[in-house]
XYZ file of C-alpha atoms in Angstrom:
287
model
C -33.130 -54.165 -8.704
C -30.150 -51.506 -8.137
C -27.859 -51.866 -5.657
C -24.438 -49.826 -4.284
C -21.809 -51.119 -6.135
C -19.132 -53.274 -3.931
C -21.547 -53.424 -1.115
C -22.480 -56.791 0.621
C -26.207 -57.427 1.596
C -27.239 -59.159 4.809
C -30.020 -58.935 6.660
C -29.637 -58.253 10.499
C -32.324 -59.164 13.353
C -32.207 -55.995 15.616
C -35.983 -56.306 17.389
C -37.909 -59.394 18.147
C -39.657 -60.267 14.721
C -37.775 -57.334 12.800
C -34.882 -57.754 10.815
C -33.315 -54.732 8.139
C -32.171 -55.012 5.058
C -28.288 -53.703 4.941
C -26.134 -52.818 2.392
C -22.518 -52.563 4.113
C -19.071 -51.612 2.731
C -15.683 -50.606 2.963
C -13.634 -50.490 5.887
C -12.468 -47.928 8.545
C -14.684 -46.144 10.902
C -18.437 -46.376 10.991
C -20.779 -44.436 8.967
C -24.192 -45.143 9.443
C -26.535 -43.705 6.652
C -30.166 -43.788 6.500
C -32.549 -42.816 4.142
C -35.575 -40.794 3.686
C -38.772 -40.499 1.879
C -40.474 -41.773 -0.489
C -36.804 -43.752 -0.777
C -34.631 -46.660 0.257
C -30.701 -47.059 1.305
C -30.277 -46.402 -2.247
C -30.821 -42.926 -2.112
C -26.993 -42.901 -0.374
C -25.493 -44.887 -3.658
C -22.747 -42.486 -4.686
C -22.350 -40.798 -1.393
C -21.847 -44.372 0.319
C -19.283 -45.662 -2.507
C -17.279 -42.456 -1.551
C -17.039 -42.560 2.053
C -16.575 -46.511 1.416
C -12.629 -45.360 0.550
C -11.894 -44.551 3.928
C -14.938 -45.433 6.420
C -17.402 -48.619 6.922
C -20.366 -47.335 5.355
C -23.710 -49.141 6.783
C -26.911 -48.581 4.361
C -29.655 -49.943 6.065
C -33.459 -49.968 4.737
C -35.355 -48.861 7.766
C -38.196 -50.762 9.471
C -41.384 -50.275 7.417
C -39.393 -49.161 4.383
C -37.597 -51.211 0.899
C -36.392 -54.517 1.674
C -36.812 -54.129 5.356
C -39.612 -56.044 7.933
C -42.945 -53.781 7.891
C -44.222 -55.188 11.544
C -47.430 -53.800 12.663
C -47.183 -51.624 15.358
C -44.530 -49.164 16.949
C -42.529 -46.145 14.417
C -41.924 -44.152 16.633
C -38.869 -42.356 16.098
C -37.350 -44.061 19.283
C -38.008 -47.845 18.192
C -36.663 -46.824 14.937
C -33.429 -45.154 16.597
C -33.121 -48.479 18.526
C -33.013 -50.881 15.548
C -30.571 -49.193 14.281
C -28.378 -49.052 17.733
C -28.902 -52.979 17.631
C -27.950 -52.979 14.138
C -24.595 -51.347 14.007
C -23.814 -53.337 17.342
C -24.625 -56.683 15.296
C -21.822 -55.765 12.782
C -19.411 -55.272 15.495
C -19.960 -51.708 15.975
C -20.622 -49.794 19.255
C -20.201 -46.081 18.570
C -20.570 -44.790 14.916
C -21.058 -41.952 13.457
C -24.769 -41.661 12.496
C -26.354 -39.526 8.970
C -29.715 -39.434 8.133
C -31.699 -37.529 5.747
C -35.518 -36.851 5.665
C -37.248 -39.352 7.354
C -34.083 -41.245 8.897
C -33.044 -37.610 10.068
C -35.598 -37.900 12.011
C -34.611 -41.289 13.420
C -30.949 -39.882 13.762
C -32.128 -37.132 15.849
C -33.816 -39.555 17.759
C -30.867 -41.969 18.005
C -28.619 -38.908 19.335
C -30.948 -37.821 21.986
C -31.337 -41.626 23.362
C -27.721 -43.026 22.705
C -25.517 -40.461 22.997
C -22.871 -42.376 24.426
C -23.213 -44.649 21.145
C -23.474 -41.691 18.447
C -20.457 -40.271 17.707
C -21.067 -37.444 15.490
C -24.614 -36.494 13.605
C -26.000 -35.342 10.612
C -29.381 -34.564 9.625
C -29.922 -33.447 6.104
C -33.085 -30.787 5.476
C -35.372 -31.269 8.091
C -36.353 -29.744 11.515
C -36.912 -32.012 14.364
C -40.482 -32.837 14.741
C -41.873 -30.779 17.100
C -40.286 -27.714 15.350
C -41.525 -28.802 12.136
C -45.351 -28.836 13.374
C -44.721 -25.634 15.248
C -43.221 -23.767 12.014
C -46.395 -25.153 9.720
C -49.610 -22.399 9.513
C -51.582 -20.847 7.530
C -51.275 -21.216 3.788
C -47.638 -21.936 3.676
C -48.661 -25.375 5.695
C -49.804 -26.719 1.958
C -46.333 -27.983 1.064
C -46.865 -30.428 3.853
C -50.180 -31.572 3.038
C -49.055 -35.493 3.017
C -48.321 -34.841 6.656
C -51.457 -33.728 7.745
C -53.349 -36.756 5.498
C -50.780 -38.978 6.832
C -51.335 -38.009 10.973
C -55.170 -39.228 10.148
C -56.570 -42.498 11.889
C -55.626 -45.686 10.136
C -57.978 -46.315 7.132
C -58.728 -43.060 4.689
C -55.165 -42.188 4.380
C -53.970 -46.290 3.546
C -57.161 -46.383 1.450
C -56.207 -43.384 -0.737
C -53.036 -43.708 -1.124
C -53.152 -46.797 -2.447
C -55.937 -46.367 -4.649
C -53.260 -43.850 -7.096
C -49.430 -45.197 -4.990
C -47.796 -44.194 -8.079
C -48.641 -41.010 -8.266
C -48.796 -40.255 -4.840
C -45.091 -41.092 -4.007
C -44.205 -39.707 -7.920
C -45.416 -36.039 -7.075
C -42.711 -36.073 -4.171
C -39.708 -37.735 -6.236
C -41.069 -34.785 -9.145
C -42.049 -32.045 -6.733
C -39.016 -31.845 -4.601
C -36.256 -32.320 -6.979
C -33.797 -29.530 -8.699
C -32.111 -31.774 -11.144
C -34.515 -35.013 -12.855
C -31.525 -36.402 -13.966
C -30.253 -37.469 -10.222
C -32.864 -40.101 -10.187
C -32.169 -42.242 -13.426
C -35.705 -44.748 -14.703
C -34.732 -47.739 -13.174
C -33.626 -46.019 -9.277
C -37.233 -44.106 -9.961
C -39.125 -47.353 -10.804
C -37.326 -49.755 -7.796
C -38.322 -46.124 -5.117
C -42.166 -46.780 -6.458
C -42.173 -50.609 -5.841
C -40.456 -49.984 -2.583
C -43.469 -47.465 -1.703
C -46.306 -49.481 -3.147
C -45.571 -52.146 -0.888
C -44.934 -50.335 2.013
C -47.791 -48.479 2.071
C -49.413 -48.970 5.858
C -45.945 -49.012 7.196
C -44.879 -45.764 5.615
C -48.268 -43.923 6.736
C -47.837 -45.363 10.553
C -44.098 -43.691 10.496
C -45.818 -40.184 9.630
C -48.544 -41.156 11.836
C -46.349 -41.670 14.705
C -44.346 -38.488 14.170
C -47.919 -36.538 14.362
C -48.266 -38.220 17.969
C -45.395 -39.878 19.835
C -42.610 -38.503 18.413
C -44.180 -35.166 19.112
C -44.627 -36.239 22.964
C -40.854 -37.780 22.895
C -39.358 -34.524 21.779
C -41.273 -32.097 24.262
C -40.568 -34.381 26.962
C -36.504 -33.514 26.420
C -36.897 -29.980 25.321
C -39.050 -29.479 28.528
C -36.138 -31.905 30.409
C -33.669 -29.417 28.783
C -32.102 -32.232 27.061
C -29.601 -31.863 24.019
C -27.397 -33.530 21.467
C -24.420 -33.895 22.534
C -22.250 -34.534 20.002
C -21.037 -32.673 16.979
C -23.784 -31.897 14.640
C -23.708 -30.924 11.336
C -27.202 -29.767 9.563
C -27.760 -29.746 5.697
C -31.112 -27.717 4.528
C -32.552 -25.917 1.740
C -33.854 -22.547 2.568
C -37.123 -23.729 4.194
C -36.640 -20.987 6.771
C -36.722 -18.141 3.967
C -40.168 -19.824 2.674
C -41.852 -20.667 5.573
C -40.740 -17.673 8.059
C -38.076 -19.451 10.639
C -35.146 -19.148 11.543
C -33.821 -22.525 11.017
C -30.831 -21.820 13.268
C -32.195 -20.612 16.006
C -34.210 -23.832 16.036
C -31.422 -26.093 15.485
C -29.153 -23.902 17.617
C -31.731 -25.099 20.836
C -31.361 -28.613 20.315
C -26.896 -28.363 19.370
C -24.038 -26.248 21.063
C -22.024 -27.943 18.905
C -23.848 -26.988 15.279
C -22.147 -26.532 11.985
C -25.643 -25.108 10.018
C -25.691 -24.957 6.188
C -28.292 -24.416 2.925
C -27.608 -25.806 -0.001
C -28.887 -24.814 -3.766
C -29.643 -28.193 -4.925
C -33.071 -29.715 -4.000
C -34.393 -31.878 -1.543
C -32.434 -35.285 -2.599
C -29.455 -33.478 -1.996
C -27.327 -36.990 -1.548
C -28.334 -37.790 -5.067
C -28.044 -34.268 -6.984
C -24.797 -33.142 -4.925
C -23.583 -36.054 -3.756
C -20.032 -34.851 -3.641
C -20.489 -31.897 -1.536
C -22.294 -34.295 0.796
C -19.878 -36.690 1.010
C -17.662 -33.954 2.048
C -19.639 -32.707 4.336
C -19.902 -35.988 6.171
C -16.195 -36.318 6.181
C -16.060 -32.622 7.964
C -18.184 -33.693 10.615
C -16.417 -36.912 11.711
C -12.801 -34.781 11.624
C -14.008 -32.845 14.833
């Protein structure tokens, strides 16, 4: 199984019954980076052995996903936000700096909203926050997101058919939404499909939750007129362009304090471009 070169693996208790997987390295200030889908902490390999020259870089798994507890129960964004608040605090760390990209963007966003005393600076790389997201998806355009929509269903169908074809179900994404093929050698590509295979339920109740909580927990602060406090620095491709938003505007509502970009590569931008990530990253925590 691949792992980030010079990194140390532990695994941390952070909820009763839950404990992540953690790949954690160098030394400095904190980093936390965490991953997306249909992926694992390795998705940050490069970009973590980077920032590992001057920061501690922490690479957790997140609950549900890789080498990570898959409890029954609670994604929401929030109790995935928390584990990773309990986290850095088990490694000695009480404010960090907090990246996350697809999925665990969604869990940063989270994490900044509830902890912003503990979140020191933010990135989220090429999503919207979930209640945008559902509100910029209509009409035929809404196809790209079909896994989110089969995903949201009831427990049962969406388990059952995913699992009946896991391969190529989480394949299509790692194919679909990728510039360069190269950025994902065989052997990454074949430990992300394990990963998925047996995280199936888990992975469907994180999408499911972000179709019903998450959707609750994010109108309850923009209707509170609650906002991230903290520096914020959003990655994207040109979803706006495609779907018809201005992505912004959106992100503009949520962060006074926004340094908005699009990039060229694709979606698994901290694997095709991981320099100009790592860059990035290092930009946000100098203001």
């Amino acid at each position: 199984m691949p792992t980030i070169t010079g990194f140390e693996y532990k695994r941390v208790p952070v909820a009763e019954g839950v404990s992540l997987n953690v790949a954690v390295g160098g030394s400095g200030s904190p980093i936390v980076l965490l991953h997306g889908f249909p992926q694992t902490h390795l998705m940050w390999r490069h970009v973590a052995e980077d920032l590992a020259a001057d920061h501690t870089v922490i690479c957790p798994d997140l609950r549900g996903y890789g080498a990570s507890d898959k409890p029954d129960g609670d994604y929401s964004k929030r109790t995935m936000a928390a584990d990773i608040v309990a986290l850095a605090r088990a490694l000695g760390h009480d404010r960090f700096a907090l990246a996350g990209h697809d999925r665990g963007a969604l869990v940063a966003f989270r994490a900044g909203l509830d902890h912003p005393d503990v979140i020191t600076h933010l990135a989220c790389l090429d999503v919207l926050p979930t209640l945008d997201m559902w509100e910029v998806m209509h009409g035929t355009t809404a196809a790209v997101g079909f896994h989110l929509y089969l995903m949201a269903q009831p427990p049962g169908l969406p388990e059952q058919l995913i699992a009946g074809a896991s391969d190529a179900f989480f394949g299509h994404f790692l194919d679909l939404w990728g510039n360069d093929p190269s950025a994902i050698p065989p052997d990454v590509r074949v430990a992300y499909l394990a990963a998925c295979r047996d995280a199936i339920p888990s992975i469907v109740a994180d999408y499911r939750a972000s179709a019903g909580i998450d959707v609750e927990h994010d109108t309850a602060d923009r209707d509170a007129g609650n906002r991230l406090r903290m520096p914020v620095t959003v990655l994207q491709q040109d979803w706006g362009a495609a779907l018809g938003y201005d992505a912004v505007a959106l992100w503009r509502a949520w962060a006074s304090d926004l340094d908005h970009g699009t990039v060229t590569c694709g979606h698994f931008m901290a694997e095709e471009a991981p320099a100009e990530i790592a860059k990035s990253l290092r930009a946000l925590v100098a203001r």
